[in-house]
Tab-separated table of C-alpha atoms in Angstrom:
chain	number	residue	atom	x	y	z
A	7	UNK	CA	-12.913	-22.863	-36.109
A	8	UNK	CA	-13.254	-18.568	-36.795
A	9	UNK	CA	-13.331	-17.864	-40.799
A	10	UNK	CA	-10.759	-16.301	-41.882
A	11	UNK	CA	-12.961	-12.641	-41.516
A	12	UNK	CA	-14.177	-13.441	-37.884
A	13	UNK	CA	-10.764	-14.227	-37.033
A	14	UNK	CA	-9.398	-11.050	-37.985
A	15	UNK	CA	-12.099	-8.865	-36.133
A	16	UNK	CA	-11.435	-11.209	-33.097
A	17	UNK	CA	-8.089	-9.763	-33.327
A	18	UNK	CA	-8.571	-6.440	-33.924
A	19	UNK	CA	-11.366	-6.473	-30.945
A	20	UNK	CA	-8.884	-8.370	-28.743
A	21	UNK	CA	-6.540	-6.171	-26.213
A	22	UNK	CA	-4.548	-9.613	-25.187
A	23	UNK	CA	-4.296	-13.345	-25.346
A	24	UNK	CA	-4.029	-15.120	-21.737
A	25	UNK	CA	-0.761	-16.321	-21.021
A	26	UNK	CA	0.619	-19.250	-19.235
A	27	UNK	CA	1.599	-19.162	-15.864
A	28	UNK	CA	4.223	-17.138	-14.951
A	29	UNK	CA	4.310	-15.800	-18.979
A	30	UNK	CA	4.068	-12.253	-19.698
A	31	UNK	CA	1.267	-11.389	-21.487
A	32	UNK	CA	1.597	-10.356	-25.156
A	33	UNK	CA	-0.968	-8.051	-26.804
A	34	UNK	CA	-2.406	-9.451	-29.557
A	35	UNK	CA	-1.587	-6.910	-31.858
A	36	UNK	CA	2.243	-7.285	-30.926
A	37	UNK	CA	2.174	-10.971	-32.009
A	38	UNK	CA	0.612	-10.470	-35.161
A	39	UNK	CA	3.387	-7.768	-35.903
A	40	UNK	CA	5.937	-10.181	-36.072
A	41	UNK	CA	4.528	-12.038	-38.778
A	42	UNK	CA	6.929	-11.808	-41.556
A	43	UNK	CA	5.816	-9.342	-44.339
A	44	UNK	CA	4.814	-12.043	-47.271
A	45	UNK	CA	3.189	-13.883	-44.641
A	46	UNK	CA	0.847	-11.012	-43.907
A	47	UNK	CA	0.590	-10.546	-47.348
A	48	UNK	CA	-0.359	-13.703	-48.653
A	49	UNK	CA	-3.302	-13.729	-45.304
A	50	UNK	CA	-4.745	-10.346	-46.431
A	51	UNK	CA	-4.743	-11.921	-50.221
A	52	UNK	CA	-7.530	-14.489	-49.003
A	53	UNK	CA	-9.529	-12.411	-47.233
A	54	UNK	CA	-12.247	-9.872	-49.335
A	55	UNK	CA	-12.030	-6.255	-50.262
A	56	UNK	CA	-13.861	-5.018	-47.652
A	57	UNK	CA	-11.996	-6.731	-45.017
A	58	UNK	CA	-8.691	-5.098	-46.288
A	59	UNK	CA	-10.311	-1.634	-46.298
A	60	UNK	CA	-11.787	-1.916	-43.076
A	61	UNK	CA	-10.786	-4.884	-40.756
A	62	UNK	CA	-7.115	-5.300	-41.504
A	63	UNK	CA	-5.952	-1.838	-40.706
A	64	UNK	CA	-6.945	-1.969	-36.947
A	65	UNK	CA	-5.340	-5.189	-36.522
A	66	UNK	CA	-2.115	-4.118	-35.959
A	67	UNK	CA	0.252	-1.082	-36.882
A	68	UNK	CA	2.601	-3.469	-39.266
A	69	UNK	CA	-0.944	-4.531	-41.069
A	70	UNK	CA	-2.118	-0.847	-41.048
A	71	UNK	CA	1.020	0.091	-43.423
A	72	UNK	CA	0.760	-3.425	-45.719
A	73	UNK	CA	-2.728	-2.835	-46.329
A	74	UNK	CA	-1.827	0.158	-48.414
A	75	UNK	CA	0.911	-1.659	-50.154
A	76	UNK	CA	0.185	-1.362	-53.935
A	77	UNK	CA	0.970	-5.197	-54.515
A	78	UNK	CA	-2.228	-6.072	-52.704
A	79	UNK	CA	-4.801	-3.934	-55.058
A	80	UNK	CA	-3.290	-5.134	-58.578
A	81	UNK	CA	-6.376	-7.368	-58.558
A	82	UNK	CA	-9.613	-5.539	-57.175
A	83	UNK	CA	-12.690	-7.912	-57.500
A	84	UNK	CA	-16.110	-5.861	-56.494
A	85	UNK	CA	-18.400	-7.971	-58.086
A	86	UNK	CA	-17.551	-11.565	-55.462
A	87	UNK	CA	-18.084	-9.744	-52.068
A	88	UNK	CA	-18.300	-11.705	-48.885
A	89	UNK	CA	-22.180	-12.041	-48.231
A	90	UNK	CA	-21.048	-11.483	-44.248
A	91	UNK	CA	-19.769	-8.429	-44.678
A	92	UNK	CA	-22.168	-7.078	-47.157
A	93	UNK	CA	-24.718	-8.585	-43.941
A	94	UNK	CA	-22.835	-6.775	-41.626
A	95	UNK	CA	-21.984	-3.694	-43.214
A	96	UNK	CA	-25.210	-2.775	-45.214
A	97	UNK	CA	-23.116	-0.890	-47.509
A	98	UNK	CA	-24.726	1.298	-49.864
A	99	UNK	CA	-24.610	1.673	-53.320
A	100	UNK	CA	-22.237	4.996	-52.898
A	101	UNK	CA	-20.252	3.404	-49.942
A	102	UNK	CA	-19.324	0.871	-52.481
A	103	UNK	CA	-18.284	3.307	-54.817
A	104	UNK	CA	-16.517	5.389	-52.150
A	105	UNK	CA	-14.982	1.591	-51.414
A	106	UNK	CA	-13.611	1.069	-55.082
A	107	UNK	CA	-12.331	4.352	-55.209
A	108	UNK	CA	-10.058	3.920	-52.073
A	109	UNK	CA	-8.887	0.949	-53.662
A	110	UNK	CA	-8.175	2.180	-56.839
A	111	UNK	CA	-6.043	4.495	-55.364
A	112	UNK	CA	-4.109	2.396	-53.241
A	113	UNK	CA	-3.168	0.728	-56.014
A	114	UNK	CA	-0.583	3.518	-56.985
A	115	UNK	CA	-1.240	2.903	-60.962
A	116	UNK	CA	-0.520	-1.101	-60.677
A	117	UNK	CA	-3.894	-1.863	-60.952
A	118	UNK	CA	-4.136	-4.805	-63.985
A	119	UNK	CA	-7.792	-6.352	-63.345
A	120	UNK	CA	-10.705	-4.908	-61.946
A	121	UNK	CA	-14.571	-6.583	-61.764
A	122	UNK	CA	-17.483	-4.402	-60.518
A	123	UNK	CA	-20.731	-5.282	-60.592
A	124	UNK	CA	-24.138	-3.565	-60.402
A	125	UNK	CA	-23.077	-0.585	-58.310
A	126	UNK	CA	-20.633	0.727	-61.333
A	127	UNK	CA	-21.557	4.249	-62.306
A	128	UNK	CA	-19.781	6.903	-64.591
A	129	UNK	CA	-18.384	8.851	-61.775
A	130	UNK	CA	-16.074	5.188	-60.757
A	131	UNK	CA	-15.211	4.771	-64.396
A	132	UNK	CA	-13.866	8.502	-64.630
A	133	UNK	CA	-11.769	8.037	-61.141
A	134	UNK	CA	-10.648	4.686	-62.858
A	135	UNK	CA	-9.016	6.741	-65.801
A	136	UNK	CA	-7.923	9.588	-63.941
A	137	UNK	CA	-5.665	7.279	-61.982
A	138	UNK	CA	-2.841	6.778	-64.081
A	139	UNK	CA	-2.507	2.432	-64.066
A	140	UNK	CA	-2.062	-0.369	-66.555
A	141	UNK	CA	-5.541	-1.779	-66.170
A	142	UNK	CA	-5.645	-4.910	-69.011
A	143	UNK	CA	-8.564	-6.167	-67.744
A	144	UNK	CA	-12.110	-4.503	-66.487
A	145	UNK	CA	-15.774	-6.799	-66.141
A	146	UNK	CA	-18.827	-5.018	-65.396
A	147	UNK	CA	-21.575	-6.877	-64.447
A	148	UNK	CA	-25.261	-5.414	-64.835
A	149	UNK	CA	-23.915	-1.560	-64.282
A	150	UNK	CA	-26.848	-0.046	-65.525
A	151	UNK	CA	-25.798	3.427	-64.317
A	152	UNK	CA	-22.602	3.109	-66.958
A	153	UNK	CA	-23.660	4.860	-70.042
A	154	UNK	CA	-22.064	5.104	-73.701
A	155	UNK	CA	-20.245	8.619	-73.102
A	156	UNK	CA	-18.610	7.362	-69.231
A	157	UNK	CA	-17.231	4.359	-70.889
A	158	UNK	CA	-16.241	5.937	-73.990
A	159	UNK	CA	-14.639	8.613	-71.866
A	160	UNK	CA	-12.853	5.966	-69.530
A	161	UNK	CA	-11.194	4.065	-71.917
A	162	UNK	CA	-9.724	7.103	-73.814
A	163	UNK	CA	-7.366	6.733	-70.596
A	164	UNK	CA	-7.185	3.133	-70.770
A	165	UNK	CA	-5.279	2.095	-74.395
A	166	UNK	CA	-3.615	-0.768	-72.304
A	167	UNK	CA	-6.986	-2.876	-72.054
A	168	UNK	CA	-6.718	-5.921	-73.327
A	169	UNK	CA	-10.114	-7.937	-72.420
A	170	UNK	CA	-13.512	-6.304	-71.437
A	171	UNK	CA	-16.399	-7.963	-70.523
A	172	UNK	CA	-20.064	-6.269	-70.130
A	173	UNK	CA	-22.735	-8.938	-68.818
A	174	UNK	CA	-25.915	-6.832	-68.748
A	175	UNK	CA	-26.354	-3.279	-68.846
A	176	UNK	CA	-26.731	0.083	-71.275
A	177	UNK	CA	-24.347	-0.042	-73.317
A	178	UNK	CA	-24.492	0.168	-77.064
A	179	UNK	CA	-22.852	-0.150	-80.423
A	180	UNK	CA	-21.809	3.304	-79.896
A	181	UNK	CA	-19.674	2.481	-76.527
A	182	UNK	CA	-18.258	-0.709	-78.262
A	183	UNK	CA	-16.927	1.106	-80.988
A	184	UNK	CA	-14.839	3.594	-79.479
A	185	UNK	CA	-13.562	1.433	-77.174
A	186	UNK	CA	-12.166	-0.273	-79.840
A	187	UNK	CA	-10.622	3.029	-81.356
A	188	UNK	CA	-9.084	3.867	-78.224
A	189	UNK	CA	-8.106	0.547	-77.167
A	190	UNK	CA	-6.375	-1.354	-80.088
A	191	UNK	CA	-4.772	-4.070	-78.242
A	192	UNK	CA	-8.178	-5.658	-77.117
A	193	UNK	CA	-7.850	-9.215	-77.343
A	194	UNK	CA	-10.869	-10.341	-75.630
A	195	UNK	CA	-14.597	-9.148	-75.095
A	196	UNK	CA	-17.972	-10.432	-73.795
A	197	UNK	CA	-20.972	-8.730	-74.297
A	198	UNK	CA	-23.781	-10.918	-72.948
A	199	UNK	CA	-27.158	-10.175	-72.933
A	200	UNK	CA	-30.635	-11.966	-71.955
A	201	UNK	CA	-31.408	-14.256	-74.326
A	202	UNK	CA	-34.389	-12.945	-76.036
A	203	UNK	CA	-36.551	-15.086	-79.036
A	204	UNK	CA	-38.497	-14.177	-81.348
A	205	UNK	CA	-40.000	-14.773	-84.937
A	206	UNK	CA	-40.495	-11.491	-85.756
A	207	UNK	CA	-37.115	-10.285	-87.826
A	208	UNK	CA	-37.982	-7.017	-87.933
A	209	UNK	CA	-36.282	-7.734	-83.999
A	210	UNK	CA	-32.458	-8.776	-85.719
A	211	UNK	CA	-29.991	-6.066	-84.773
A	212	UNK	CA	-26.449	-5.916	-86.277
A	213	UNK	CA	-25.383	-2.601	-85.133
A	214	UNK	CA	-23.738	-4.172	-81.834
A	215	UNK	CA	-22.070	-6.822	-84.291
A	216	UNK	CA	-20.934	-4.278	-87.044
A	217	UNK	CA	-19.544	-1.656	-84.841
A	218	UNK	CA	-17.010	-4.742	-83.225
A	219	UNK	CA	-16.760	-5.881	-87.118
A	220	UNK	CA	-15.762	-2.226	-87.917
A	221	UNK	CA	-12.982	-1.131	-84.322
A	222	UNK	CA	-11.763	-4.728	-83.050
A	223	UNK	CA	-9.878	-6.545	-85.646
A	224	UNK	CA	-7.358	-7.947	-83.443
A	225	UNK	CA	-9.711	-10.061	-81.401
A	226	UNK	CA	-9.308	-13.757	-80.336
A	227	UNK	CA	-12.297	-14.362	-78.042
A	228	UNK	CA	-15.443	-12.686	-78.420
A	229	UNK	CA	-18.569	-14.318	-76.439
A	230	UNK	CA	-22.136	-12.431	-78.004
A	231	UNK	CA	-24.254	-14.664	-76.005
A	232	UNK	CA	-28.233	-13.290	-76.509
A	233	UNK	CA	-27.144	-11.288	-79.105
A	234	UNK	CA	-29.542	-10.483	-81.759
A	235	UNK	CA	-27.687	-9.943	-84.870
A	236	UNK	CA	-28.312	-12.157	-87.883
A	237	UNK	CA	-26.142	-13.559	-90.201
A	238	UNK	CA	-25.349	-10.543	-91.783
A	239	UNK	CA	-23.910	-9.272	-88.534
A	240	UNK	CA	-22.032	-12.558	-87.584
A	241	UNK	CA	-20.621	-12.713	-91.128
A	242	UNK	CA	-18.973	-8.839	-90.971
A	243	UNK	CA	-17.649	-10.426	-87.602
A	244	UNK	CA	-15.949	-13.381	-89.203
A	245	UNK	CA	-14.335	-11.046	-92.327
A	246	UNK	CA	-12.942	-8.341	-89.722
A	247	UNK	CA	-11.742	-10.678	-87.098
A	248	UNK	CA	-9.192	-13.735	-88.284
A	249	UNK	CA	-7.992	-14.625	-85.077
A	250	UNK	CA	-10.861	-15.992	-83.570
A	251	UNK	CA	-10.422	-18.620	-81.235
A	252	UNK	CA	-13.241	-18.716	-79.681
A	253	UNK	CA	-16.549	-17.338	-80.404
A	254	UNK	CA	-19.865	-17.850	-77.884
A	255	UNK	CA	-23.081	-17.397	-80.092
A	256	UNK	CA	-25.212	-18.879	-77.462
A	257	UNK	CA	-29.128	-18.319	-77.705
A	258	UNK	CA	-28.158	-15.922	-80.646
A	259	UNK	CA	-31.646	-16.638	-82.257
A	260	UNK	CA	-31.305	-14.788	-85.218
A	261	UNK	CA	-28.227	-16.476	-86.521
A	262	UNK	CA	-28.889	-19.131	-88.924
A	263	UNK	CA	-25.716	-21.632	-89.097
A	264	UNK	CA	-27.801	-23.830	-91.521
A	265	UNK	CA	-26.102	-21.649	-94.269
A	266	UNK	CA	-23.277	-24.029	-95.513
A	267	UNK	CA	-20.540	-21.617	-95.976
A	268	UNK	CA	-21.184	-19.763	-92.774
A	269	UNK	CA	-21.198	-22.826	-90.734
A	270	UNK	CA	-18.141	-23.989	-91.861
A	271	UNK	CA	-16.072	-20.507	-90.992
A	272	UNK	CA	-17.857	-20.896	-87.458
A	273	UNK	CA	-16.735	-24.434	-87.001
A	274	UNK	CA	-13.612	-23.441	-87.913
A	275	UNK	CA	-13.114	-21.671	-84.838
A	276	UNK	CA	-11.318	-24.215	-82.084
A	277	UNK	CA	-13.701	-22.767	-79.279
A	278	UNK	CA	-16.856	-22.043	-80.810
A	279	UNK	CA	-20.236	-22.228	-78.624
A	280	UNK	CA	-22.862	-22.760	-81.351
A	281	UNK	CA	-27.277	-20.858	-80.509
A	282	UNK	CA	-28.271	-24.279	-78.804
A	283	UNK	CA	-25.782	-25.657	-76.810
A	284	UNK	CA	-25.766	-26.083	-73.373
A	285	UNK	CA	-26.276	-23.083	-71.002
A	286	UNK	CA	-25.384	-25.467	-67.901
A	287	UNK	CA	-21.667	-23.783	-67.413
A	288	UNK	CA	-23.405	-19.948	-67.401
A	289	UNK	CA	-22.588	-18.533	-64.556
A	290	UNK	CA	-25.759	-16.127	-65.214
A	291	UNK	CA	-29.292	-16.309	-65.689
A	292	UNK	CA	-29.938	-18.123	-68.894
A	293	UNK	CA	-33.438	-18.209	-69.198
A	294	UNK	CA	-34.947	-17.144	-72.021
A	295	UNK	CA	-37.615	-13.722	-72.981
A	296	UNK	CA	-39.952	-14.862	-75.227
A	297	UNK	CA	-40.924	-11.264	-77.324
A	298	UNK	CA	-43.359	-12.823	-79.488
A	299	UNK	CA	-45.597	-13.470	-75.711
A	300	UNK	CA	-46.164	-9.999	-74.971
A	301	UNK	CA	-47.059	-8.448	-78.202
């Protein structure tokens, strides 16, 4: 049986199905314009990105005009792309920018959750915010070409964010703090790192941990997984944010929860991930940098 994706270039490469005897012959493209509209829709739903930009549209006229209708791109995921396509394509780096872009705009400002990953760049997040929407949710997934000033730029655009999460990248205390002056109804944020140990505490950083302490008050899940504040940092955290619900301090080295009074305001957090639990569920690379090996 075709995939979904094969399917739909077999029908957009097709010119006719063959007929039974004495049946007129119906062109392909014909039958699938009679498929009712939320049919069509709920098709192009579970097929990628990529397929809606560029496989869908020669299908069939009727499928041409839905794939620009607005309820398709209020979720735009960039970061799970079909391996076959990316095979296929080859896209580059900029066509998957240019990609983004088109979707972005065919979303007509209903855009509510978009992931990108490694290819995000300033340039994207500026088109983002220029694009008047009511994004409440944006992951970025090792977008080392996003800097402090394009995200702190962005989100001056984008007060209606309610979770962010950053998995890798450049990023600093700097960025996190204004985007939680510019965005006070963020609820949820992840900023993961690779876990990194060491024994040298001259290596404990709280900026990152202060600057959340200082601009997101009104946060109920925060996940600081490889984070190297200390307990300094996590305690600002736990005085500035009383509606934690969950809190992910995994492989947080520098933390030290054998402090009686700080343990027991972590554990009194329903979903709290304490430095040494299991890593099994994340859906990254966990492994660990050991600093102290390469000095």
């Amino acid at each position: 049986m075709l995939s979904t994706s094969r399917y739909l270039r077999s029908a957009a490469d097709s010119s006719s199905i063959t007929p039974c005897p004495g049946k007129k012959v119906i062109e392909a493209q014909n039958w699938v314009d009679f498929l009712p509209r939320d049919v069509s829709l709920k098709i192009m739903k579970k097929v990628g990105i990529i397929e809606i930009l560029n496989t869908i549209p020669v299908v069939c006229h009727s499928w041409h005009k839905i794939s620009k209708d607005p309820e398709l791109w209020r979720y735009i995921d960039m970061e799970n792309l079909d391996i076959e396509n990316l095979v296929r394509l080859r896209p580059t780096d900029c066509d998957l920018v240019e990609m983004t872009k088109s979707a972005i705009d065919r979303s007509c400002g209903q855009l509510i959750d978009l992931k990108i990953a490694s290819f995000g760049c300033d340039d994207l997040l500026m088109h983002l915010s220029n694009r008047k929407n009511q994004l409440r949710s944006l992951r970025l997934v090792a977008c080392w070409d996003i800097s402090d000033e394009g995200l702190s730029e962005a989100v001056k655009k984008l007060s209606s964010l309610e979770e962010l999460h950053i998995y890798y990248g450049n990023i600093t205390d700097e960025g996190l703090e204004l985007v939680g002056r510019h965005c006070p109804g963020l609820r949820s944020l992840t900023f993961n790192q690779q876990g990194m140990f060491s024994r040298d505490e001259s290596k404990s950083g709280n900026d990152e941990a202060f600057a959340i302490a200082r601009s997101m008050p009104e946060l109920c899940h925060l996940s600081l997984f490889g984070n190297q504040m200390s307990n300094n940092g996590l305690q600002a955290i736990l005085d500035s944010c009383p509606h934690l619900e969950s809190l992910d301090l995994r492989q947080c080295f520098k933390v030290d929860l054998g402090d009686f009074e700080l343990s027991k305001r972590c554990s009194s957090i329903k979903g709290l991930r304490s430095l040494h639990d299991s890593t099994d569920d994340y859906e990254y690379d966990s492994s660990i940098f050991n600093f102290d090996f390469y000095i």
